[in-house]
Short mmCIF file of C-alpha atoms in Angstrom, two decimals:
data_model
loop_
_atom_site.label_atom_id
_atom_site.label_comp_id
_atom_site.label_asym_id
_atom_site.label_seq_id
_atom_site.Cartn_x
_atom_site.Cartn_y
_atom_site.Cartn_z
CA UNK A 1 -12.35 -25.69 21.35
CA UNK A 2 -11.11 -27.61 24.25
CA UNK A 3 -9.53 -25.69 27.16
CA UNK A 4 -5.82 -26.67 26.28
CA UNK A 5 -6.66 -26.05 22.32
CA UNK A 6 -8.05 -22.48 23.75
CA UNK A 7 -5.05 -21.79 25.83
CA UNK A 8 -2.68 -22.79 23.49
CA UNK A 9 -4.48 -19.95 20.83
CA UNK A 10 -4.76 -17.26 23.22
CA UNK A 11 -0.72 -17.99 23.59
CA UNK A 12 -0.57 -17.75 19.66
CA UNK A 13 -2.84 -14.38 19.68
CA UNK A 14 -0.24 -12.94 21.95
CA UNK A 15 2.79 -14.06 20.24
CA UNK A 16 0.86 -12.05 17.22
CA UNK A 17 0.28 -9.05 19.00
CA UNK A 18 3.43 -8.37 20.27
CA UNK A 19 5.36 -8.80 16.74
CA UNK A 20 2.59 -6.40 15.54
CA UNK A 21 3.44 -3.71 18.47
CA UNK A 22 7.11 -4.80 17.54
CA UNK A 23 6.94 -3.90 14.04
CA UNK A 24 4.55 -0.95 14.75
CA UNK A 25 7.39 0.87 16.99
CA UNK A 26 9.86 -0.43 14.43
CA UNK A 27 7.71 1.66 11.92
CA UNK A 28 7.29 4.44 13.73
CA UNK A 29 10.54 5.27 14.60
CA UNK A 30 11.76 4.52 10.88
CA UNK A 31 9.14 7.47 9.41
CA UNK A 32 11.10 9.48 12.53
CA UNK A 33 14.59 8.73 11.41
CA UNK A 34 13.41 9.12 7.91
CA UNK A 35 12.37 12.44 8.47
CA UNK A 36 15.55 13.16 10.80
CA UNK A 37 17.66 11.96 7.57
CA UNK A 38 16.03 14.46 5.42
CA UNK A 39 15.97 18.00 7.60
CA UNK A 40 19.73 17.27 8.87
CA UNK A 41 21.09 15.94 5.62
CA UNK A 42 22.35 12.75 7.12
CA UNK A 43 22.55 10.43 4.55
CA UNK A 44 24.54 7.78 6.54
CA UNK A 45 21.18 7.86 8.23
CA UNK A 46 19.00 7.17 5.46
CA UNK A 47 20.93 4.69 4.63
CA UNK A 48 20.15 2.71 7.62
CA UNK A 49 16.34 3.21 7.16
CA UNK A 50 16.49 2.05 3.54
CA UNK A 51 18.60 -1.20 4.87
CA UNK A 52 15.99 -1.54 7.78
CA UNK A 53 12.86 -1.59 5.96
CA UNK A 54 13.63 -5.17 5.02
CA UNK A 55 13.21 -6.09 8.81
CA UNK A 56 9.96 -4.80 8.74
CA UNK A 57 8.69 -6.77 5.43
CA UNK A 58 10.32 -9.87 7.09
CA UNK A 59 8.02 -9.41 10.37
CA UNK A 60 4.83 -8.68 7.70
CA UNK A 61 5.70 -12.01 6.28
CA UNK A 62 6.15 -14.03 9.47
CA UNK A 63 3.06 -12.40 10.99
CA UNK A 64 1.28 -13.17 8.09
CA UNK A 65 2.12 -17.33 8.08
CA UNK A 66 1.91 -17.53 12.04
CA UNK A 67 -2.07 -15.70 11.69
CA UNK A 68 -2.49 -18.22 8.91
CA UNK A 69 -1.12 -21.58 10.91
CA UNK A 70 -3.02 -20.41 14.17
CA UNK A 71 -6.32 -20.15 12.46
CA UNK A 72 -5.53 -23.56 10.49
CA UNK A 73 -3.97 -25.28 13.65
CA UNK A 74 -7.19 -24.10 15.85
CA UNK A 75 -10.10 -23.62 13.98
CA UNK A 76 -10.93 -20.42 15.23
CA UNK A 77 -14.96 -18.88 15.91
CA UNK A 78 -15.90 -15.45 15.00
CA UNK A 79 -14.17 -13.13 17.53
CA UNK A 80 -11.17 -14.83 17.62
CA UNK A 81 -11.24 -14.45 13.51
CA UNK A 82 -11.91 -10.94 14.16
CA UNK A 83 -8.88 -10.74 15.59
CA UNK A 84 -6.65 -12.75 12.98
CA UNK A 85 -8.28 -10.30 10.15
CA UNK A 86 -7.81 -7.27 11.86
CA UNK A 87 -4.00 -8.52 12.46
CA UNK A 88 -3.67 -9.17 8.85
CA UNK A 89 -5.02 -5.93 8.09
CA UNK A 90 -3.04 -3.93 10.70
CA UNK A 91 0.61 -5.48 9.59
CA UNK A 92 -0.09 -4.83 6.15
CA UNK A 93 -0.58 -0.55 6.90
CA UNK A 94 2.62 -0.68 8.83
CA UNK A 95 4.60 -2.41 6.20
CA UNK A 96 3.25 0.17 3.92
CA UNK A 97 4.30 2.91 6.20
CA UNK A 98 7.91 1.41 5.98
CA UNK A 99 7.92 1.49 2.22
CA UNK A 100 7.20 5.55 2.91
CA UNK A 101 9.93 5.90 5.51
CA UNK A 102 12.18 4.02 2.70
CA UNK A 103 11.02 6.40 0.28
CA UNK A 104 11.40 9.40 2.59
CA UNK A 105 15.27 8.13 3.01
CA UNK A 106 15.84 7.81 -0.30
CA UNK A 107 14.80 11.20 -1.30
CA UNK A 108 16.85 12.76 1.91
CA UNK A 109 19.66 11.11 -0.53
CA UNK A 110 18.58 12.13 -3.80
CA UNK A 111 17.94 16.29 -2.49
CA UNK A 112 21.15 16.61 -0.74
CA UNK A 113 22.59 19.75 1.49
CA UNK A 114 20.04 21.87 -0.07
CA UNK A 115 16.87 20.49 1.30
CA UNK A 116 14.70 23.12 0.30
CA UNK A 117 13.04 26.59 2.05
CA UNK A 118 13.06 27.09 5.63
CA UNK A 119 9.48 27.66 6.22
CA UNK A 120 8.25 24.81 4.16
CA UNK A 121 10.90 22.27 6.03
CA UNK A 122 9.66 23.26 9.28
CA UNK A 123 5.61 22.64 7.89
CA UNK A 124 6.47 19.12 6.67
CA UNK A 125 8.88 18.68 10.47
CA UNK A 126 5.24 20.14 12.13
CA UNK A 127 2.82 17.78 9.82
CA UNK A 128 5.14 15.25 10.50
CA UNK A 129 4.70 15.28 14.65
CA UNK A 130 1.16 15.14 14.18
CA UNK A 131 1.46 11.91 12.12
CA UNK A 132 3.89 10.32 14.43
CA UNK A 133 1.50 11.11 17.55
CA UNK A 134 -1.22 9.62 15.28
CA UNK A 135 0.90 6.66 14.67
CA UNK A 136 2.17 5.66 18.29
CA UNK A 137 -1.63 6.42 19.90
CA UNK A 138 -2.83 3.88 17.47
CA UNK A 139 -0.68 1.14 18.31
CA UNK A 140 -1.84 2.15 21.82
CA UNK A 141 -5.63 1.52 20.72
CA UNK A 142 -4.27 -1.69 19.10
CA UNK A 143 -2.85 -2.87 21.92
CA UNK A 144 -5.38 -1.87 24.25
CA UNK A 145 -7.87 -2.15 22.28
CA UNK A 146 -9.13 0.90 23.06
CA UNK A 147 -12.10 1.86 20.54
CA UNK A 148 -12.16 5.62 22.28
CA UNK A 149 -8.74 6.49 21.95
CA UNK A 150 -8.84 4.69 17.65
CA UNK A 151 -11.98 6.91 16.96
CA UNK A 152 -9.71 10.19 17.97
CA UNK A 153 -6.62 9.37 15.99
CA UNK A 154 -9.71 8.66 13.04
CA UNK A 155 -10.65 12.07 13.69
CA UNK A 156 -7.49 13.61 13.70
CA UNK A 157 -6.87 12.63 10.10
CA UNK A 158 -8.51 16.13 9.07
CA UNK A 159 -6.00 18.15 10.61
CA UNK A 160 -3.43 15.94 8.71
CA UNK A 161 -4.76 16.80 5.43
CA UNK A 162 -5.27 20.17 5.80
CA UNK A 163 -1.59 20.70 7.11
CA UNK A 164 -0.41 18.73 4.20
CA UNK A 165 -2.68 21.07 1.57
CA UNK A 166 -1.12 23.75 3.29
CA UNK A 167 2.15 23.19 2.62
CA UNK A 168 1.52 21.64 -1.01
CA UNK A 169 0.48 25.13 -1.49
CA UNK A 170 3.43 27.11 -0.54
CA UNK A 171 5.73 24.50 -2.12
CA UNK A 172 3.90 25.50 -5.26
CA UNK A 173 4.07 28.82 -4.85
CA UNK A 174 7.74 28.87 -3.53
CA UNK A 175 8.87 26.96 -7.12
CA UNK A 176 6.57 29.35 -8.94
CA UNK A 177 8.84 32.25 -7.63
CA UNK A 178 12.34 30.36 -7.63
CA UNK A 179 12.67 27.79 -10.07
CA UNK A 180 16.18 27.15 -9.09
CA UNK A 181 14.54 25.51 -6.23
CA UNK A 182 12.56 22.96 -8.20
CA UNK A 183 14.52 19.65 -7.66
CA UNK A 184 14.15 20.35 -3.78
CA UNK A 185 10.99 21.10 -3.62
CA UNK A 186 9.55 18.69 -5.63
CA UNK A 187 11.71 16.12 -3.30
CA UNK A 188 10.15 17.96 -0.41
CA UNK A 189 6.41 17.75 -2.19
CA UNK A 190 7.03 13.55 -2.55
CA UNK A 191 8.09 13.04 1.32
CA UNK A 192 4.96 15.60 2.48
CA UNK A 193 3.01 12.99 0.27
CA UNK A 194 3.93 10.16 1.94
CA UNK A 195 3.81 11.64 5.61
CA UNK A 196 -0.24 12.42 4.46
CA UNK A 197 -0.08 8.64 3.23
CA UNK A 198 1.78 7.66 6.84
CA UNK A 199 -1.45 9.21 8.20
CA UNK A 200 -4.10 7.67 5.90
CA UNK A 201 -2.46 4.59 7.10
CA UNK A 202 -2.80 5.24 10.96
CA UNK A 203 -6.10 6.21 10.14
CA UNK A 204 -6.93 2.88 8.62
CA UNK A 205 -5.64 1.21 11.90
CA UNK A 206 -8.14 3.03 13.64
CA UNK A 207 -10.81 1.71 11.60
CA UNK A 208 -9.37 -1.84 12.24
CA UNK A 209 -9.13 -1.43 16.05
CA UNK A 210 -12.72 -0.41 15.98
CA UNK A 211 -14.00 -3.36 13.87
CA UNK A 212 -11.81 -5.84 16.40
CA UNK A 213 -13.74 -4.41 19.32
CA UNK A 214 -17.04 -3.60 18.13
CA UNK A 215 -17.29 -6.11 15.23
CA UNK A 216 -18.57 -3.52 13.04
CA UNK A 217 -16.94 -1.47 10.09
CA UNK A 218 -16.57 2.47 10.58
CA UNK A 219 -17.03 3.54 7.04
CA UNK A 220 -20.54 5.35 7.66
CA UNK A 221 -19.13 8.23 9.38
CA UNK A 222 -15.59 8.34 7.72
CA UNK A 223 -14.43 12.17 8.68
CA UNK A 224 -13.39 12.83 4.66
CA UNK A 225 -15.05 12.54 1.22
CA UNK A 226 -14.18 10.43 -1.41
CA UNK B 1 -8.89 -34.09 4.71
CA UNK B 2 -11.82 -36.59 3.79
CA UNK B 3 -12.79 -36.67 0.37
CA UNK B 4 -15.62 -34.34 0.63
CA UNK B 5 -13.46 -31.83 2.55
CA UNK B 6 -10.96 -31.64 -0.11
CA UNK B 7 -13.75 -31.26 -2.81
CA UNK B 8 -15.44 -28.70 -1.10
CA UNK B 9 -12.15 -26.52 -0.35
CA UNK B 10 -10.84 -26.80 -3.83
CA UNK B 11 -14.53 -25.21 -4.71
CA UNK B 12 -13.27 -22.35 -2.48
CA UNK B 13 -10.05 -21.88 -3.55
CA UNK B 14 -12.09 -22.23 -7.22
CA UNK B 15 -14.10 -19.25 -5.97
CA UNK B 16 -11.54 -17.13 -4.41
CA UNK B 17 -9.39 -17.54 -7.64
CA UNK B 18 -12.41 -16.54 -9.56
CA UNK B 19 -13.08 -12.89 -7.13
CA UNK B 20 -9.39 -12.20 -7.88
CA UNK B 21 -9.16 -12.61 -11.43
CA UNK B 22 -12.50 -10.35 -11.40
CA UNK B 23 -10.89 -7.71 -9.10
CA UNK B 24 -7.54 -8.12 -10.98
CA UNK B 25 -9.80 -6.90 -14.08
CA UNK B 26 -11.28 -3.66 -12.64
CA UNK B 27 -7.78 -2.92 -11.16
CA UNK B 28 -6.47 -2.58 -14.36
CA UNK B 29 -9.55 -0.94 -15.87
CA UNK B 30 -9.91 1.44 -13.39
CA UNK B 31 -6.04 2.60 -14.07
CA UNK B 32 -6.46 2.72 -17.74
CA UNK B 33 -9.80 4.80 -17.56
CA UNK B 34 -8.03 7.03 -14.56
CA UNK B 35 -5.27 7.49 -17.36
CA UNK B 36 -7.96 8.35 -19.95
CA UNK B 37 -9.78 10.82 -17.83
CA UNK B 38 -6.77 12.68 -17.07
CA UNK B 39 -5.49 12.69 -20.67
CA UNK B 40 -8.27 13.55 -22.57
CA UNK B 41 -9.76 16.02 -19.64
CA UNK B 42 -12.95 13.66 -19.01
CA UNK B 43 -14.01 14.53 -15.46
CA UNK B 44 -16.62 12.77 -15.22
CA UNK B 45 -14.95 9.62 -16.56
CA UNK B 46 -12.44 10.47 -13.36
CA UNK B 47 -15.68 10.67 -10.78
CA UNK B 48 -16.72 7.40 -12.18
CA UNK B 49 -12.73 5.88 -11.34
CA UNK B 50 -13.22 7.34 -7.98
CA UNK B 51 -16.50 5.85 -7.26
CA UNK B 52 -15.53 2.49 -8.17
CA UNK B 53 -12.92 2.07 -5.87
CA UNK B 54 -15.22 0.89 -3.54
CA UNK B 55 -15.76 -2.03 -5.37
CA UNK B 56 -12.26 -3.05 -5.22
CA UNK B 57 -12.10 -2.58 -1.67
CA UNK B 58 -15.43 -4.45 -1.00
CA UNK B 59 -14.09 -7.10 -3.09
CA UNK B 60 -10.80 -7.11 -0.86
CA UNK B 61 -12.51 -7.52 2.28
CA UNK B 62 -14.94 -10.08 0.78
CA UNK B 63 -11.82 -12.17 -0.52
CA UNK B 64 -10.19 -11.87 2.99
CA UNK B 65 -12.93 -12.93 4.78
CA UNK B 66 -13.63 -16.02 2.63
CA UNK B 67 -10.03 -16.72 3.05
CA UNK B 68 -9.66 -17.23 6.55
CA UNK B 69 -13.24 -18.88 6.72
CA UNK B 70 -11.97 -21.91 4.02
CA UNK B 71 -8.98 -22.20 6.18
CA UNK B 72 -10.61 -22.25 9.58
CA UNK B 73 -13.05 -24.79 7.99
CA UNK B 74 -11.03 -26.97 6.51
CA UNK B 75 -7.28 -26.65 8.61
CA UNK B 76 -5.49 -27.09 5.13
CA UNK B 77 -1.75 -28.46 4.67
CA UNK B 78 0.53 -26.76 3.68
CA UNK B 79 0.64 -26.18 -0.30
CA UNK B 80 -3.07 -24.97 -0.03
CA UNK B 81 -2.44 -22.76 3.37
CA UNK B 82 0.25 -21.42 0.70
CA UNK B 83 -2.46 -20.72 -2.11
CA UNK B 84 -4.35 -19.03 0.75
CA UNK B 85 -1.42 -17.11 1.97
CA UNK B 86 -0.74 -16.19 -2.08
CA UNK B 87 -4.19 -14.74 -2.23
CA UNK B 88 -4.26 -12.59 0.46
CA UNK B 89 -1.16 -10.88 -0.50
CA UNK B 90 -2.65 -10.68 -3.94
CA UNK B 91 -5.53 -8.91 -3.15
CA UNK B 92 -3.67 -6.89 -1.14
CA UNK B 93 -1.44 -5.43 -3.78
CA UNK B 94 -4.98 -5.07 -6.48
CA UNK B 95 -6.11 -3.12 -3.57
CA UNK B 96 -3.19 -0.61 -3.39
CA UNK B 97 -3.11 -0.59 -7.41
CA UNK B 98 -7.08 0.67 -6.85
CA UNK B 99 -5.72 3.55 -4.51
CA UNK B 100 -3.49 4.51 -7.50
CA UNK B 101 -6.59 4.97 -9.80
CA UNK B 102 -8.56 6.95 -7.91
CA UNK B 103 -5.39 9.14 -6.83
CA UNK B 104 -4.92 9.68 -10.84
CA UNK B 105 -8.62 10.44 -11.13
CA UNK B 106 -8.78 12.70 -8.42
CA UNK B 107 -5.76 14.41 -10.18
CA UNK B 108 -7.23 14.16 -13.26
CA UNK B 109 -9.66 16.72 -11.97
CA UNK B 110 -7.66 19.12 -10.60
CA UNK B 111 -5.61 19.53 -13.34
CA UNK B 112 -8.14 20.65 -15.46
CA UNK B 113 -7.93 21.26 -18.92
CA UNK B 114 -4.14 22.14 -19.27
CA UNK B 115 -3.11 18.88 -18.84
CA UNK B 116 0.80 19.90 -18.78
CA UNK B 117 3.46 19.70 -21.73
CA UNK B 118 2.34 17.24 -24.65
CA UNK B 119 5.67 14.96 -24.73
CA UNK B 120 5.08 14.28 -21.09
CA UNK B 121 1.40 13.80 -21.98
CA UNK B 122 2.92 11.22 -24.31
CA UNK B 123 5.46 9.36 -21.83
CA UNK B 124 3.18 9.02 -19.27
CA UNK B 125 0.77 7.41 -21.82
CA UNK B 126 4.00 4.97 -23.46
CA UNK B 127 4.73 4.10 -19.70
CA UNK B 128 0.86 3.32 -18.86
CA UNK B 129 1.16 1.03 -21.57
CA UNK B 130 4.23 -1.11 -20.45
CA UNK B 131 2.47 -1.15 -16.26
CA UNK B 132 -0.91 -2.40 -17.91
CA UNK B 133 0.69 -5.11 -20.23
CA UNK B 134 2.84 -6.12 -17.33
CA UNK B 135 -0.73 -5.81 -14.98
CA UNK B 136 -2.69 -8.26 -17.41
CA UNK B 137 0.09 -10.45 -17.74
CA UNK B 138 0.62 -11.25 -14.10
CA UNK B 139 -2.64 -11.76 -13.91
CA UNK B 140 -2.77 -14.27 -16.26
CA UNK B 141 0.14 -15.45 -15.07
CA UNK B 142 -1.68 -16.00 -11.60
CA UNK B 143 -4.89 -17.73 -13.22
CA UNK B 144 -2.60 -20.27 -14.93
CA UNK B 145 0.10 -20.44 -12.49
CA UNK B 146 3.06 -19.76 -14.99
CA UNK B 147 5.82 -19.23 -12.88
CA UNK B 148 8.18 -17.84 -16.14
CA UNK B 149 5.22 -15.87 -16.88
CA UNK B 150 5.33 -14.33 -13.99
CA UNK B 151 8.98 -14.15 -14.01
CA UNK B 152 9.17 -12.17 -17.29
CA UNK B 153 6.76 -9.49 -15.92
CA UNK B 154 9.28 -9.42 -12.78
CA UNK B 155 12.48 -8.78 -15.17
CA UNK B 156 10.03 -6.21 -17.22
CA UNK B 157 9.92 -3.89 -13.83
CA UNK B 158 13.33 -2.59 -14.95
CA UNK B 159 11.52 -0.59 -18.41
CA UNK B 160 9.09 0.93 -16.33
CA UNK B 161 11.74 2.35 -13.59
CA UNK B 162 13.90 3.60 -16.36
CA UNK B 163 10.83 5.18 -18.37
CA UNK B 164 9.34 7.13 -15.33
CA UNK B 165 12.95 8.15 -14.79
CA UNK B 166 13.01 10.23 -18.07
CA UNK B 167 9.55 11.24 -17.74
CA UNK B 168 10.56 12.46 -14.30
CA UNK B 169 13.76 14.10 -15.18
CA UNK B 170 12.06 15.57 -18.47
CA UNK B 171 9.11 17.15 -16.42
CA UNK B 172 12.01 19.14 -13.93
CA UNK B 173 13.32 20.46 -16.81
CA UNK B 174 10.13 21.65 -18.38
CA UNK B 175 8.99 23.76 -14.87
CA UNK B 176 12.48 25.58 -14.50
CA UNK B 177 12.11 26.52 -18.36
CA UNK B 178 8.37 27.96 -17.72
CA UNK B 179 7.47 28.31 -14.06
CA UNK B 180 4.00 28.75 -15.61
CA UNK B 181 3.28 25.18 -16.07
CA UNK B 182 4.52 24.22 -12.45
CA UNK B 183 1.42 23.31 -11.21
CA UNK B 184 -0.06 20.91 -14.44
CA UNK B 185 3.97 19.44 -14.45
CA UNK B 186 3.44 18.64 -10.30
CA UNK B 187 -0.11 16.84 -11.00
CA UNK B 188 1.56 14.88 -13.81
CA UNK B 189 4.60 14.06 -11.61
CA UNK B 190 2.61 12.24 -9.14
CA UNK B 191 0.50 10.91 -11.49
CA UNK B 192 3.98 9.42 -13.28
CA UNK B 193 4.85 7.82 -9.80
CA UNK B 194 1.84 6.69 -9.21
CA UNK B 195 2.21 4.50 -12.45
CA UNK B 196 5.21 3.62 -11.76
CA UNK B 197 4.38 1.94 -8.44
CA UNK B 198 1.19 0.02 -10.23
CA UNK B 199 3.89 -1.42 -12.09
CA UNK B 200 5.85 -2.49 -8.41
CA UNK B 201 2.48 -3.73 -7.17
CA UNK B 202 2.73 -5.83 -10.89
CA UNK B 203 6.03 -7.16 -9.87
CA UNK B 204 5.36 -7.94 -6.20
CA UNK B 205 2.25 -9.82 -7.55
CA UNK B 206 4.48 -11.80 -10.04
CA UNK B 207 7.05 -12.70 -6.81
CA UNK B 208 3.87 -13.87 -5.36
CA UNK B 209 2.98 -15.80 -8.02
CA UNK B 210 6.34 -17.10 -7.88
CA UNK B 211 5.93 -18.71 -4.21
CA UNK B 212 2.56 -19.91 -4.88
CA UNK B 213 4.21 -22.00 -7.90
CA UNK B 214 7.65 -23.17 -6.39
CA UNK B 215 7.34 -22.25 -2.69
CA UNK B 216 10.22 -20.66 -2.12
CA UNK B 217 10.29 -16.82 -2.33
CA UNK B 218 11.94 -14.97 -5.53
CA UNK B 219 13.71 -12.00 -3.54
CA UNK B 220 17.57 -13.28 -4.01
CA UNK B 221 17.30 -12.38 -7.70
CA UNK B 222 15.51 -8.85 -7.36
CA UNK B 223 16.64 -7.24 -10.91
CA UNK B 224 16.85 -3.80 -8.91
CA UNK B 225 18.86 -2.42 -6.10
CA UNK B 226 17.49 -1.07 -2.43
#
């Protein structure tokens, strides 16, 4: 490429990054408010996640066509690919972790004052700040692309799961004991899914911070089974 | 483009077309045999789902990458940049309808052989139906760029929300009545919404084809609320 074609990409790449650390805090704090919604019963607050989550699909989509014009506008080599997949990649696991935070918000509608037993609200609040910390160092990694820092939240993804099989279990047993509790719990068994899901996602970001730094794909030493 | 150019980038698009329509396929078996396995208690019909979802995700990556290749290569205008863009958002969607497989299969498997209530049995089977008609028919839909194809599956999403909302509502009922069957009537609850968001991915896919068709995106007429 010619020096001004090269500067006027690297201008492009950045333009990129910083919608995708945009919509990354953007998703972040949606899964928080989400959450927040559901534990408080504030449903004038899951209403505004619900209503937000169209800002995020709207950055997925302009992310998507300004990736798409820079690589067609600059006729990018390998690295600079690298980076253009791994963007692609990375907006579409945050717009996936808005759909979740949507989800969350609509259930913190659908279950009402009676959100369910203590002990298992304050599991899915704990599994939740794990996810969250996941979240927010990845976009770090991203943005620093920082391969160290990816491989840890990749690792962390084990503690994730077993929190979350932890409290699928005492949901289970809880409605076992009390049907009356049912509805909530089941609401409460949905939004613990999707926090695990918020963290397979993060997870997946990891692997795509790696592969944009070391041009290589992590699967070989993926921390969980099929 | 020169002549040759244009040739040679239609043969891509040609091919790319061709690894969708052959992931679209194994999307859509992999659901119905996930479906099957949990049904009829075949576990190792449900390993088999769960092993194949590499395929679809080596098939993703393989589409992505030959994506951005054609358009670095050939620095297309914009109605092909928009078949590009159409693709990757395809492939995208096949990939997440995969995930929902092997979630059902890995289900399908701890469930065991109580596989819940036998009417929910049956509505999870009538609603697997309507998401796999509406699956094959946006995918032909995509291969011969039928816009009111596409548009009919879109308008069809509505069936499948109101079906998993009886099947949901019907399963509730069932675990208050015998707490017994809580944990088959849990498995077959996710495995309801997992259905019932193969059938979004169906719909998103038909908006997609949508764009690639007429260029202008579908969302003003979503048939369902936020």
């Amino acid at each position: 490429m010619a020096e001004h074609t090269i500067k006027a990409f690297d201008a492009e790449l950045h333009e990129i990054e910083h919608s995708i650390m945009e919509m990354g805090r953007l998703a972040a704090s949606q899964v928080e408010d989400a959450l927040a919604a559901l534990t408080r019963h504030e449903p004038g607050l899951a209403r505004a996640v619900i209503a937000a989550d169209v800002d995020i699909d709207r950055l997925q989509r302009e992310i998507e066509e300004k990736s798409v014009l820079a690589i067609a506008r600059r006729q990018p080599m390998a690295v600079d690919l690298r980076e253009i997949i791994g963007a692609l990649r990375i907006v579409n696991g945050l717009e996936r972790i808005g759909d979740y935070a949507k989800n969350i918000g609509k259930r913190a509608i659908a279950t009402g004052p009676n959100t369910g037993p203590a002990a298992a609200v304050r599991g899915l609040q704990d599994m939740s700040h794990l996810v969250l910390t996941a979240l927010r160092q990845v976009l770090d990694a991203y943005q620093h692309r920082d391969s160290a820092l990816a491989l840890a939240v990749w690792r962390g993804d084990q503690a994730i799961d077993a929190a979350h099989d932890a409290l699928f279990r005492q949901l289970l047993s809880h409605m076992m004991q009390e049907p009356a509790a049912i509805p909530a719990c089941t609401q409460l068994l949905f939004c613990a899914k999707n926090i695990e899901r918020v963290g397979d996602h993060a997870t997946n970001i990891a692997e795509t911070v790696c592969y944009m730094v070391q041009g290589v794909p992590l699967d070989s030493e993926r921390p969980k089974g099929i």
